[in-house]
Coordinates of N, CA and C in Angstrom, one line a residue:
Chain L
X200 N -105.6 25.4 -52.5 CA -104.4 24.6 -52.7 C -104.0 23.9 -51.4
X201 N -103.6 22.6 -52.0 CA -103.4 21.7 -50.2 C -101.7 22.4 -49.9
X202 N -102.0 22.4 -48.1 CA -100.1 22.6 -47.6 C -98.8 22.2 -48.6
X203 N -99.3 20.9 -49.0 CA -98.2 20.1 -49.5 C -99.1 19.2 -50.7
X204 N -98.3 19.3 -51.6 CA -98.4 18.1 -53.2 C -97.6 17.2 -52.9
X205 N -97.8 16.2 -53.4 CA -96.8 14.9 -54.3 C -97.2 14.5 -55.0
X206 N -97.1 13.8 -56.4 CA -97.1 12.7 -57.0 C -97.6 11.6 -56.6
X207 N -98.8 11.3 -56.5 CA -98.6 9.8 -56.2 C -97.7 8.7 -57.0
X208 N -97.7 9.0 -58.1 CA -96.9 7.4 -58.9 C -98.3 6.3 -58.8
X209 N -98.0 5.3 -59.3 CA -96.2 4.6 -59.0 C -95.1 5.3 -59.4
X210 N -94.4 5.3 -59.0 CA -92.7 5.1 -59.8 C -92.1 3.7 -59.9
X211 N -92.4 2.8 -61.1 CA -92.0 1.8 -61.5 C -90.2 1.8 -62.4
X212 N -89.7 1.5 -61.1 CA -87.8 1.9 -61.7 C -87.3 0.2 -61.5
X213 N -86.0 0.3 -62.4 CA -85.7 -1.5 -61.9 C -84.4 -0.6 -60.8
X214 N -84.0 -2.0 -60.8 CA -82.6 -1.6 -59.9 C -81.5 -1.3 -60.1
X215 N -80.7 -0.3 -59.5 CA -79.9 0.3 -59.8 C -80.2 1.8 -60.6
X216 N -81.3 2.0 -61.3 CA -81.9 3.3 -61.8 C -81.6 4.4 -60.5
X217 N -81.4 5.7 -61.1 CA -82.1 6.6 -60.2 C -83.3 7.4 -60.3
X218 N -84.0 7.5 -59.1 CA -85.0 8.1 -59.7 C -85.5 9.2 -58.3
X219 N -86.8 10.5 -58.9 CA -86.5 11.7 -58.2 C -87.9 11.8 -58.0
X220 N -88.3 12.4 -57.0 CA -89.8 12.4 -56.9 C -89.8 14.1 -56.1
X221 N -90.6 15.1 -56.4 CA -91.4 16.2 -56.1 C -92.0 16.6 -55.1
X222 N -92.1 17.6 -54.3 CA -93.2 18.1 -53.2 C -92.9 19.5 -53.2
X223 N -93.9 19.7 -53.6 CA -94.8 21.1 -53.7 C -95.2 21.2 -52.2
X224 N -94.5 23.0 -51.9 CA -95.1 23.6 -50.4 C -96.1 24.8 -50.7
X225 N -96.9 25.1 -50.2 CA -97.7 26.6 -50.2 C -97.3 27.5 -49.1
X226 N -96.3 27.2 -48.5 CA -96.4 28.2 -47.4 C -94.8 28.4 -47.7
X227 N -94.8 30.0 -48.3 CA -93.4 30.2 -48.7 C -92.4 30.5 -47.3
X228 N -93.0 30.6 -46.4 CA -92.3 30.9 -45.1 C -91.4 30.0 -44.6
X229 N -91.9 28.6 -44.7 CA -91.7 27.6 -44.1 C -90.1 27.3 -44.3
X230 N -89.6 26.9 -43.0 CA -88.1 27.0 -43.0 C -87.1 25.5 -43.0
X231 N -88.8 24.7 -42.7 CA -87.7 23.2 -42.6 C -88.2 22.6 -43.4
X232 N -87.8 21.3 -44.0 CA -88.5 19.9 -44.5 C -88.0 19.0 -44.2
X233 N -88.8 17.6 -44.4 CA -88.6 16.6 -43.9 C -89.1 15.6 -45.1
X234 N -88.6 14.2 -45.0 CA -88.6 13.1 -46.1 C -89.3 12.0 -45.2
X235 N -90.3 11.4 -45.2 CA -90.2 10.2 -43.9 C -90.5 9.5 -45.1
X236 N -90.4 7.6 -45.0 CA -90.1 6.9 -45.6 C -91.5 5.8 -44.9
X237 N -92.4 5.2 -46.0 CA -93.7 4.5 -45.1 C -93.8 3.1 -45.9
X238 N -93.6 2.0 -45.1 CA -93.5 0.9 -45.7 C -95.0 0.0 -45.4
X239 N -95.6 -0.4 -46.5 CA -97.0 -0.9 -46.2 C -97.0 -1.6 -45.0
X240 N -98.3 -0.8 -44.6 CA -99.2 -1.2 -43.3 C -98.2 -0.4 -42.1
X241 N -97.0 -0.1 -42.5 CA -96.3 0.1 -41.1 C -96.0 2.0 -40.5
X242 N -96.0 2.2 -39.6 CA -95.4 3.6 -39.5 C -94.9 4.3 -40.4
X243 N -95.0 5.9 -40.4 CA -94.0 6.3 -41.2 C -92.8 6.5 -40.0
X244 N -91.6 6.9 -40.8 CA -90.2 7.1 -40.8 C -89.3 8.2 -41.0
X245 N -88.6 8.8 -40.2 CA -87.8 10.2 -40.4 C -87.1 9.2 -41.9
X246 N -86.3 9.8 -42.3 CA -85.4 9.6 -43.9 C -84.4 10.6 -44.2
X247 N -84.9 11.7 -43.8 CA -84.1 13.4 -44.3 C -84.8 14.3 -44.1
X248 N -83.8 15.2 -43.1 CA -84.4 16.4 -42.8 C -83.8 17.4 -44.2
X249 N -84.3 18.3 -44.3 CA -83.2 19.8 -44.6 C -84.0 21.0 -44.9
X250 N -82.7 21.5 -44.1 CA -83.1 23.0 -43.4 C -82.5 24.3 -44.1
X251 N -81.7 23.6 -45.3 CA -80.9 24.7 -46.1 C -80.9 24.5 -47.4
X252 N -80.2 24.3 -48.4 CA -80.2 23.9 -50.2 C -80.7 23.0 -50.3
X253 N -80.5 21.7 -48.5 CA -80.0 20.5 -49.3 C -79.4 19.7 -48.2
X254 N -79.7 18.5 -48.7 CA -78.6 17.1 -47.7 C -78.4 15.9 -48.3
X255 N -77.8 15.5 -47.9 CA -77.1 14.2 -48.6 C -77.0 13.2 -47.5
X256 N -77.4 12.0 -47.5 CA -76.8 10.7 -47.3 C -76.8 9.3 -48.0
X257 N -75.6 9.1 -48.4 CA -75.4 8.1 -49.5 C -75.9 8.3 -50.3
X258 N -77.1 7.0 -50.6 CA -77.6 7.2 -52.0 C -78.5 8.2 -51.9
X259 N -79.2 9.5 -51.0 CA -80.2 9.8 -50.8 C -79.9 11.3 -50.8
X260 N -80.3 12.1 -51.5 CA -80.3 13.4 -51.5 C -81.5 14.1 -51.8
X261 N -81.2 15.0 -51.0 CA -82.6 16.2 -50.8 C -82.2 17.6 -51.4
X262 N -83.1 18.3 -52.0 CA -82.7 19.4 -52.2 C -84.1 20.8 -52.4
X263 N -83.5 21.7 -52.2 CA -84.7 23.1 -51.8 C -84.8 23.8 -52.6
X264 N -85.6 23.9 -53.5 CA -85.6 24.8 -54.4 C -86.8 25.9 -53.6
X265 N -86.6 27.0 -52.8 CA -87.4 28.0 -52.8 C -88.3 28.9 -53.6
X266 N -87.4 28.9 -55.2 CA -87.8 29.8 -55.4 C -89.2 29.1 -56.2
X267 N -89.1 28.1 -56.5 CA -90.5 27.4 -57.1 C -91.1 26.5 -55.3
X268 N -90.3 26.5 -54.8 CA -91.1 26.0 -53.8 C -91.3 24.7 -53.2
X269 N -90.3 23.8 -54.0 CA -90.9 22.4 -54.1 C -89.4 21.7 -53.3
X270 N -89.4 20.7 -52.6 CA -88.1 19.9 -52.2 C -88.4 18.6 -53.1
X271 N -86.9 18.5 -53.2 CA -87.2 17.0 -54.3 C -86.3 15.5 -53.3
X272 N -86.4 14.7 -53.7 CA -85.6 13.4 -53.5 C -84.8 12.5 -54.1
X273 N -83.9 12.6 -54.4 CA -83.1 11.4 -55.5 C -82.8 10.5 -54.9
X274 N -82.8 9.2 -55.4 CA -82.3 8.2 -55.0 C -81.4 7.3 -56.0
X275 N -80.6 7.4 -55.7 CA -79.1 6.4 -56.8 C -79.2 5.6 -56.4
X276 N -79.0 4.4 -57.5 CA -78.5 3.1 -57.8 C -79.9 2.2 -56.8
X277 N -80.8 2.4 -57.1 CA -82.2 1.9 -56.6 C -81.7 0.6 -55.9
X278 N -82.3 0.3 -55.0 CA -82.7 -1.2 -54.5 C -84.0 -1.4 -54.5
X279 N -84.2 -3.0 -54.4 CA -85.7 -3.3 -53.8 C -86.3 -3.1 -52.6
X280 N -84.8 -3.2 -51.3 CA -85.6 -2.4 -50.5 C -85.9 -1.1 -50.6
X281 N -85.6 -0.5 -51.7 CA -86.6 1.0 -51.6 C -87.7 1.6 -51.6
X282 N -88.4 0.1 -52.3 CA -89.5 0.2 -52.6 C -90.0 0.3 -51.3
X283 N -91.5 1.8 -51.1 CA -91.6 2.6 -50.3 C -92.6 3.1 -50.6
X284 N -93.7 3.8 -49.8 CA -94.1 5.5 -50.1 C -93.3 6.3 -49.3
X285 N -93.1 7.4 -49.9 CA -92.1 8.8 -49.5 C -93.0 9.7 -49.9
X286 N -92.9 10.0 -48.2 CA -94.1 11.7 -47.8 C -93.0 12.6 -47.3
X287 N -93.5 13.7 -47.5 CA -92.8 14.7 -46.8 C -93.6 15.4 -46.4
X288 N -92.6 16.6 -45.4 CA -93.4 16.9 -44.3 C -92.8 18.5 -44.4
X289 N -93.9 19.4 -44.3 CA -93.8 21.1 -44.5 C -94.3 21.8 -43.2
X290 N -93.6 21.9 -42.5 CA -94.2 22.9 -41.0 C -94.1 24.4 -41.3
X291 N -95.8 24.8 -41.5 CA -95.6 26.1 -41.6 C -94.2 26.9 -40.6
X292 N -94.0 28.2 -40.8 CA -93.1 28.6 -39.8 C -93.5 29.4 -39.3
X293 N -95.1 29.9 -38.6 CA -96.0 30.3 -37.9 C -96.7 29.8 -37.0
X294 N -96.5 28.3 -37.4 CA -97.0 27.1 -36.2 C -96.3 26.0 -36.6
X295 N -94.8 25.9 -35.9 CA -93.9 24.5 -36.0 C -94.3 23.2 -35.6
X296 N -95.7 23.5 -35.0 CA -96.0 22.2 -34.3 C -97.0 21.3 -35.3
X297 N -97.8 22.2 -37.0 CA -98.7 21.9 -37.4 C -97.6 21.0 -38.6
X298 N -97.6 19.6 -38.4 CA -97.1 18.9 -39.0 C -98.0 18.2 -40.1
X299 N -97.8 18.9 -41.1 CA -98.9 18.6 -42.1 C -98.2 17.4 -43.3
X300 N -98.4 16.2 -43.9 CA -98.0 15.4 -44.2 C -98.3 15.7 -46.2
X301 N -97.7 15.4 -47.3 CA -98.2 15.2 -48.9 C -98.9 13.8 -48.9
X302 N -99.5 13.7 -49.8 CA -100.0 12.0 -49.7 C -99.2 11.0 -50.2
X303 N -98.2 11.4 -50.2 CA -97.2 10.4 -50.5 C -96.7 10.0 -52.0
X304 N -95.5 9.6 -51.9 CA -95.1 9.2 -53.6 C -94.6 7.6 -53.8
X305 N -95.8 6.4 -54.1 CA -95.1 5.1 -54.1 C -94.0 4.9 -55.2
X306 N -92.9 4.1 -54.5 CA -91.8 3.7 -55.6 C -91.9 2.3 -55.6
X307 N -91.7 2.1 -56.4 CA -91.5 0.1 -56.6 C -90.4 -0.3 -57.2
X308 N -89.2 -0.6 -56.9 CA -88.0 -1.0 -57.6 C -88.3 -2.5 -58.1
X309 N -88.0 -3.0 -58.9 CA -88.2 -3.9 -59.7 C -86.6 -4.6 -59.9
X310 N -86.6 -5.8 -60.0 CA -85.6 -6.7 -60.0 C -85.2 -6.7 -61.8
Chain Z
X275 N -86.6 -0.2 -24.6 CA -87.6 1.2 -24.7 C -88.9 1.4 -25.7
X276 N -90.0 1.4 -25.0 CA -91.1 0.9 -25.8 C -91.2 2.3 -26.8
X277 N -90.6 3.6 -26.5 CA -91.3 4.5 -27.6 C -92.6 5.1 -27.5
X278 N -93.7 4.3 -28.8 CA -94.9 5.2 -28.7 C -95.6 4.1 -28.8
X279 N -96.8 3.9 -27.6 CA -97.6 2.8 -27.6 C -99.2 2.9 -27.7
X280 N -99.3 2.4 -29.2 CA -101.0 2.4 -28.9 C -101.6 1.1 -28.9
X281 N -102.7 1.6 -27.9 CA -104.1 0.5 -28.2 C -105.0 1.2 -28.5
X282 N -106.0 -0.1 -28.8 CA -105.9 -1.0 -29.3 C -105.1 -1.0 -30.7
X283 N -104.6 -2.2 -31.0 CA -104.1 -2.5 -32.7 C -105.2 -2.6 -33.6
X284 N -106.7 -3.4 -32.9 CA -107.7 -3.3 -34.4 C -108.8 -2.9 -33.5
X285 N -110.2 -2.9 -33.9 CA -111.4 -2.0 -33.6 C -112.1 -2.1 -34.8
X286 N -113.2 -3.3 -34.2 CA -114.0 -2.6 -35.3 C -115.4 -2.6 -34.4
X287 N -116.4 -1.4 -34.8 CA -117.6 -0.4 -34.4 C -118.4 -0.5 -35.3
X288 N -119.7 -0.7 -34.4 CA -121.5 0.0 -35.1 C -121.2 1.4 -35.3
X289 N -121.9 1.6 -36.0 CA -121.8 3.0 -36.2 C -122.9 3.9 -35.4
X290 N -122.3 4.7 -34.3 CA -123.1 5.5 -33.5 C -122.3 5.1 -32.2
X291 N -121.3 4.3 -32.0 CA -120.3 3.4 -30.7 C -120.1 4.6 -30.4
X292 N -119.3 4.5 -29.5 CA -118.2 5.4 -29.1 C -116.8 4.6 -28.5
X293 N -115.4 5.3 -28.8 CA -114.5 4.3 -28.3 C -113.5 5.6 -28.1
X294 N -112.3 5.2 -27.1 CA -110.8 6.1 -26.7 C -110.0 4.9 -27.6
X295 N -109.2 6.2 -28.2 CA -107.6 5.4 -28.8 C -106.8 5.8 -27.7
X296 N -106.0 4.7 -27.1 CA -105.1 5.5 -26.1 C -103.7 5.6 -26.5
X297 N -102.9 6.5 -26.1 CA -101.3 6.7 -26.6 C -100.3 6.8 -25.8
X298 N -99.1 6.0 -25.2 CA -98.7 6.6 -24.2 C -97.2 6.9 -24.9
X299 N -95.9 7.7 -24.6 CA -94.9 7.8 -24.9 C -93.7 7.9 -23.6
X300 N -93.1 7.2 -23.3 CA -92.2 7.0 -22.4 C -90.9 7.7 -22.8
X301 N -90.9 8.9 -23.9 CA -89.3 9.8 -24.2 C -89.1 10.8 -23.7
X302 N -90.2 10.8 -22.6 CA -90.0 12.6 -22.0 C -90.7 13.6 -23.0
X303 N -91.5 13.4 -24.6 CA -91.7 14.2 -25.6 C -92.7 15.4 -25.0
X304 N -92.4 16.4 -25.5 CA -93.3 17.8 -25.0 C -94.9 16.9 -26.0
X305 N -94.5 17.5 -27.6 CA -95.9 17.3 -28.2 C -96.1 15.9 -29.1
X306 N -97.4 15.9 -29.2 CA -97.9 14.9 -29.2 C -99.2 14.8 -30.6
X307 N -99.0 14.1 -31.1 CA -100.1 14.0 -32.3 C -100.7 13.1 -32.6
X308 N -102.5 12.9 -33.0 CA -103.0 12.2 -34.0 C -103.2 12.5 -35.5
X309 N -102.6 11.3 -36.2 CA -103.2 11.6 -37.3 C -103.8 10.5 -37.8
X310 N -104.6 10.2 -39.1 CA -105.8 9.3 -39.6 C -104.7 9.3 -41.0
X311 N -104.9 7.7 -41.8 CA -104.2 7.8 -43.2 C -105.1 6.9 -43.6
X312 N -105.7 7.1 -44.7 CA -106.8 6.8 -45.7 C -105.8 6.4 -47.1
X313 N -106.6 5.2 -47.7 CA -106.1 4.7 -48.7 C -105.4 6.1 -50.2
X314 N -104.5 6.3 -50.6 CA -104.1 7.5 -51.3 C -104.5 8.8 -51.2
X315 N -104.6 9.0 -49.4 CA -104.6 10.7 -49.3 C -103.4 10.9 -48.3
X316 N -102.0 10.3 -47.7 CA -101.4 10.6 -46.9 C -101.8 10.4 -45.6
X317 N -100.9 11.0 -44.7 CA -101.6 11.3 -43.3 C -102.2 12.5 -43.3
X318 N -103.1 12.8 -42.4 CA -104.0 14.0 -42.1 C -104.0 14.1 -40.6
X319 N -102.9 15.7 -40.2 CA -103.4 15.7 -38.7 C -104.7 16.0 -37.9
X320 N -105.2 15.3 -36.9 CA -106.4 15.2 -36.5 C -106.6 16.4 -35.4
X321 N -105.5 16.3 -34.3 CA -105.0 17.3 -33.2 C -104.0 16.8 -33.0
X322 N -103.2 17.9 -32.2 CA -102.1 18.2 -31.4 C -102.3 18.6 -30.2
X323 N -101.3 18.4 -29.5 CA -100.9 18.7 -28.7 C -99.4 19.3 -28.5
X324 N -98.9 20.8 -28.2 CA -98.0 21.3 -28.1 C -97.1 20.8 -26.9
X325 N -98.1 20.9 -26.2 CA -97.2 21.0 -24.7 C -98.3 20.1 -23.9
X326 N -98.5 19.5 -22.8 CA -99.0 19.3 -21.4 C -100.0 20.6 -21.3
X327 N -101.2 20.0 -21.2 CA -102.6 21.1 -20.8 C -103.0 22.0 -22.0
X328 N -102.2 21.7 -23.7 CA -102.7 22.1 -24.5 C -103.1 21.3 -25.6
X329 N -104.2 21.8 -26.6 CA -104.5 20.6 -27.7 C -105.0 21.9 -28.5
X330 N -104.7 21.3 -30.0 CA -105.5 22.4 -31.2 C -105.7 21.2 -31.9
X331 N -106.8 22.0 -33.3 CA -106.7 21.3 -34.4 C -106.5 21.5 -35.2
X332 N -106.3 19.9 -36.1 CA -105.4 20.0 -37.1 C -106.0 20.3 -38.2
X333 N -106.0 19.4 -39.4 CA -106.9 19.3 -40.6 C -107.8 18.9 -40.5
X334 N -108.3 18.0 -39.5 CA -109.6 17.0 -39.7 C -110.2 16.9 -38.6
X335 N -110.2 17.8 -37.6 CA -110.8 17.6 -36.4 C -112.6 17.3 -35.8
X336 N -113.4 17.5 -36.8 CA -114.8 16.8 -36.8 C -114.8 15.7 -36.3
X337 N -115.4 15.4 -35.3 CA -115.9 14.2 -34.6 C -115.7 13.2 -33.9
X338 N -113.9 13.8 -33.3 CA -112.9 13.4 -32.5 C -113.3 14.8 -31.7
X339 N -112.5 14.3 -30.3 CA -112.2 14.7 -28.9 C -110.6 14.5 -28.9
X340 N -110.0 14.5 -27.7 CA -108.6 14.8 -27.8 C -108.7 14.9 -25.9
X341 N -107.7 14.4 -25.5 CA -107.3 14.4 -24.0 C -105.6 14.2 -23.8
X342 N -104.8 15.5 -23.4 CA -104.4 15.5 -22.9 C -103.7 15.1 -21.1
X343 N -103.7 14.2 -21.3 CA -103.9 13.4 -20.0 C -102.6 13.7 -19.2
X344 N -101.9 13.8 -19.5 CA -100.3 14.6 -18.7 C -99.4 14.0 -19.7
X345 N -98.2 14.5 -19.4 CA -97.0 14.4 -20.5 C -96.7 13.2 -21.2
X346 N -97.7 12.2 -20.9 CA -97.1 10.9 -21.2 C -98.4 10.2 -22.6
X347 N -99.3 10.9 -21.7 CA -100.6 10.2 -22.4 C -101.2 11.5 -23.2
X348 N -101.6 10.8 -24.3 CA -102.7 11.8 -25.8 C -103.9 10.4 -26.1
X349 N -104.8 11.0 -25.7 CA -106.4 9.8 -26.2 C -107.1 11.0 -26.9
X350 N -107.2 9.7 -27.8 CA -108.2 10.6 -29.0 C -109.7 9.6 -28.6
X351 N -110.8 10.1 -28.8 CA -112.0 9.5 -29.0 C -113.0 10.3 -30.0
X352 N -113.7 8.9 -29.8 CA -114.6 9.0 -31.1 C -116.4 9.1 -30.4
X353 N -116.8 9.9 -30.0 CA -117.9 10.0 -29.8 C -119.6 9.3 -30.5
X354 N -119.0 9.5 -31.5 CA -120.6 8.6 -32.0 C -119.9 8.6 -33.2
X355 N -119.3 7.1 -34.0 CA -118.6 6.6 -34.5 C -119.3 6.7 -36.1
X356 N -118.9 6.8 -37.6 CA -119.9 7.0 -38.2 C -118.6 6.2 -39.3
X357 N -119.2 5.4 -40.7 CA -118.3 4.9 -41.0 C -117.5 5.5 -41.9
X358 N -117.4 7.3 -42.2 CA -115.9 7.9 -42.5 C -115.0 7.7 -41.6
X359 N -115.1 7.3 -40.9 CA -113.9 7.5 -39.5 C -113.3 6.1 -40.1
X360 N -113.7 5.1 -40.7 CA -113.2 4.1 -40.9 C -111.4 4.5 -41.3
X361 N -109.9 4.2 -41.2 CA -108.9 4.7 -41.2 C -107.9 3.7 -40.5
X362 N -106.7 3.7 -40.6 CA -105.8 3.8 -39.6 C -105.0 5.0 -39.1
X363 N -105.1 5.3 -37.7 CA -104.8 6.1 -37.0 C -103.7 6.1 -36.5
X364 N -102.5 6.8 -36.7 CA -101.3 7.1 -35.8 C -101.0 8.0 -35.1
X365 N -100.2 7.8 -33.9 CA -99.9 8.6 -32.8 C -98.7 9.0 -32.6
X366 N -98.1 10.3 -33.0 CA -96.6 10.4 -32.6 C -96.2 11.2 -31.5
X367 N -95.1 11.3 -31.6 CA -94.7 12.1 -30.5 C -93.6 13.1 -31.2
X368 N -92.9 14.0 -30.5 CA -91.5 14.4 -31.0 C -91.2 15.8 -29.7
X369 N -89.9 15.7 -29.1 CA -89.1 16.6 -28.3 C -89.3 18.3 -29.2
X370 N -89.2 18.7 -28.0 CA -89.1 20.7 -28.9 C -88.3 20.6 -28.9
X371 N -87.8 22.0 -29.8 CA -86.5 22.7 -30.1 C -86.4 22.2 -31.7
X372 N -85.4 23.7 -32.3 CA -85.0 23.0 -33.4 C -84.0 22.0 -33.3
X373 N -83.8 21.3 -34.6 CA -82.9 19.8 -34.3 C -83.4 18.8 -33.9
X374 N -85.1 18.8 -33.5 CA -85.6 17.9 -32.9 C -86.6 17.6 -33.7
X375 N -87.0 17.7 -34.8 CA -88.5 17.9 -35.2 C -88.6 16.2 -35.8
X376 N -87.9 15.3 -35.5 CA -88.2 13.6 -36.1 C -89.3 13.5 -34.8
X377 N -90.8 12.6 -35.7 CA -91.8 12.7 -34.9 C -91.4 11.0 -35.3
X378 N -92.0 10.4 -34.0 CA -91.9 8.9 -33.4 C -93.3 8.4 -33.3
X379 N -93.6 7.6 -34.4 CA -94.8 6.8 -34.8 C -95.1 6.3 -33.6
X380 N -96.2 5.5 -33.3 CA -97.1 4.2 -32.8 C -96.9 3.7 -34.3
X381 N -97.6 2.0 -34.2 CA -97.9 0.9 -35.0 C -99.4 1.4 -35.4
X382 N -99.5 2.2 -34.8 CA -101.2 2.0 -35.9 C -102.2 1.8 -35.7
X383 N -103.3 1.7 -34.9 CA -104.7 1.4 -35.0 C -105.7 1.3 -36.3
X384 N -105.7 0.1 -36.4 CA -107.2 0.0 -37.9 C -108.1 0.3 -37.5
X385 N -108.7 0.9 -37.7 CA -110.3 1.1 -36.9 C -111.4 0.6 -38.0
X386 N -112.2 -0.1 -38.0 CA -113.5 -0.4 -39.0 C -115.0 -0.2 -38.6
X387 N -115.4 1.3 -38.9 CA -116.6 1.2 -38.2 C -118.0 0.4 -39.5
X388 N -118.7 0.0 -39.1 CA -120.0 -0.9 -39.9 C -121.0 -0.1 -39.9

């Protein structure tokens, strides 16, 4: 089983929808996650960390489910710029420095 | 503040070449990483670097080298170039401690070996 799942998608949403995309961890230890945000061709992007249930900014909420293991991502009231891939990121908590990436979840907001 | 700087931006290689990616980061960052991103597999780390005078590997470490060159610089090379390596390659960086764990891209290297 790989570090980390996602979904690839698409996720085909118009605007204004909300919509929620998945990541599966294998390492029940692990104490933090991370959301980075990757716009074609370019770097990826911190987005949201969380270190506890859960975080919130604006339209953007994270949340921890431990006991299945997976963090998820909502995004309210979609824009076009959101269209994105959204990776997250699972650091075992035996080696903080092994920054292991999901392959990502593409969204495409649609007009 | 330039951040995280790689060269070259493009590269393309015979296959059996050999080439250095170089990386430099001007944030003061303790560790330091390569990783490779392939059309729908994510990124995949290649090596690290924890600290100054140390490097491990990551997921994909076959056929890369890794240099530690002091706090500022991480060069990855490619010894005898083969065309899986074909990829774009990023370099990050990120400060220890918790509260710090946002890692700071490079733009990317395309590499095209032939």
């Amino acid at each position: 089983r790989k570090e980390v799942e996602q979904d690839p998608g698409p996720f085909n949403v118009p605007e204004g929808a909300t919509v929620a995309f998945n990541c599966t961890y294998s390492n029940s230890a692990s104490q933090s996650f991370f959301w980075y945000r990757q716009d074609c061709r370019k770097e990826p992007k911190l987005l949201m960390s969380v270190y506890s249930s859960g975080n919130e900014d604006g339209r953007f909420t994270a949340q921890l489910n431990r006991a299945s293991q997976y963090i998820s991502l909502l995004i309210r009231d979609s824009k076009l710029s959101d269209s994105a891939t959204y990776l997250c990121v699972v650091p075992p908590r035996e080696n903080f420095n092994k920054f292991y990436f999901g392959s990502g979840t593409k969204l495409n907001v649609k007009p | 503040n330039a951040g995280v700087t790689q060269t070259p931006k493009f590269q393309v290689l015979k296959t059996g070449q050999s080439m250095t990616l170089q990386c430099a980061q001007d944030m003061n960052h303790n560790s330091m990483y390569w990783y490779r991103q392939d059309p729908g597999m994510g990124l995949r780390l290649i090596y690290y670097s924890a600290s100054e005078g140390t490097t491990d590997k990551g997921e994909v470490p076959n056929g890369y080298n890794v240099s530690r060159l002091n706090k500022r610089e991480f060069s990855l090379r490619l010894e005898s170039a083969a065309p899986s390596q074909t990829s774009v390659y990023f370099c990050a960086s990120r400060v220890l401690g918790t509260g710090s764990e946002k890692l700071f891209f490079g733009s990317g290297t395309q590499l095209s070996v032939l």
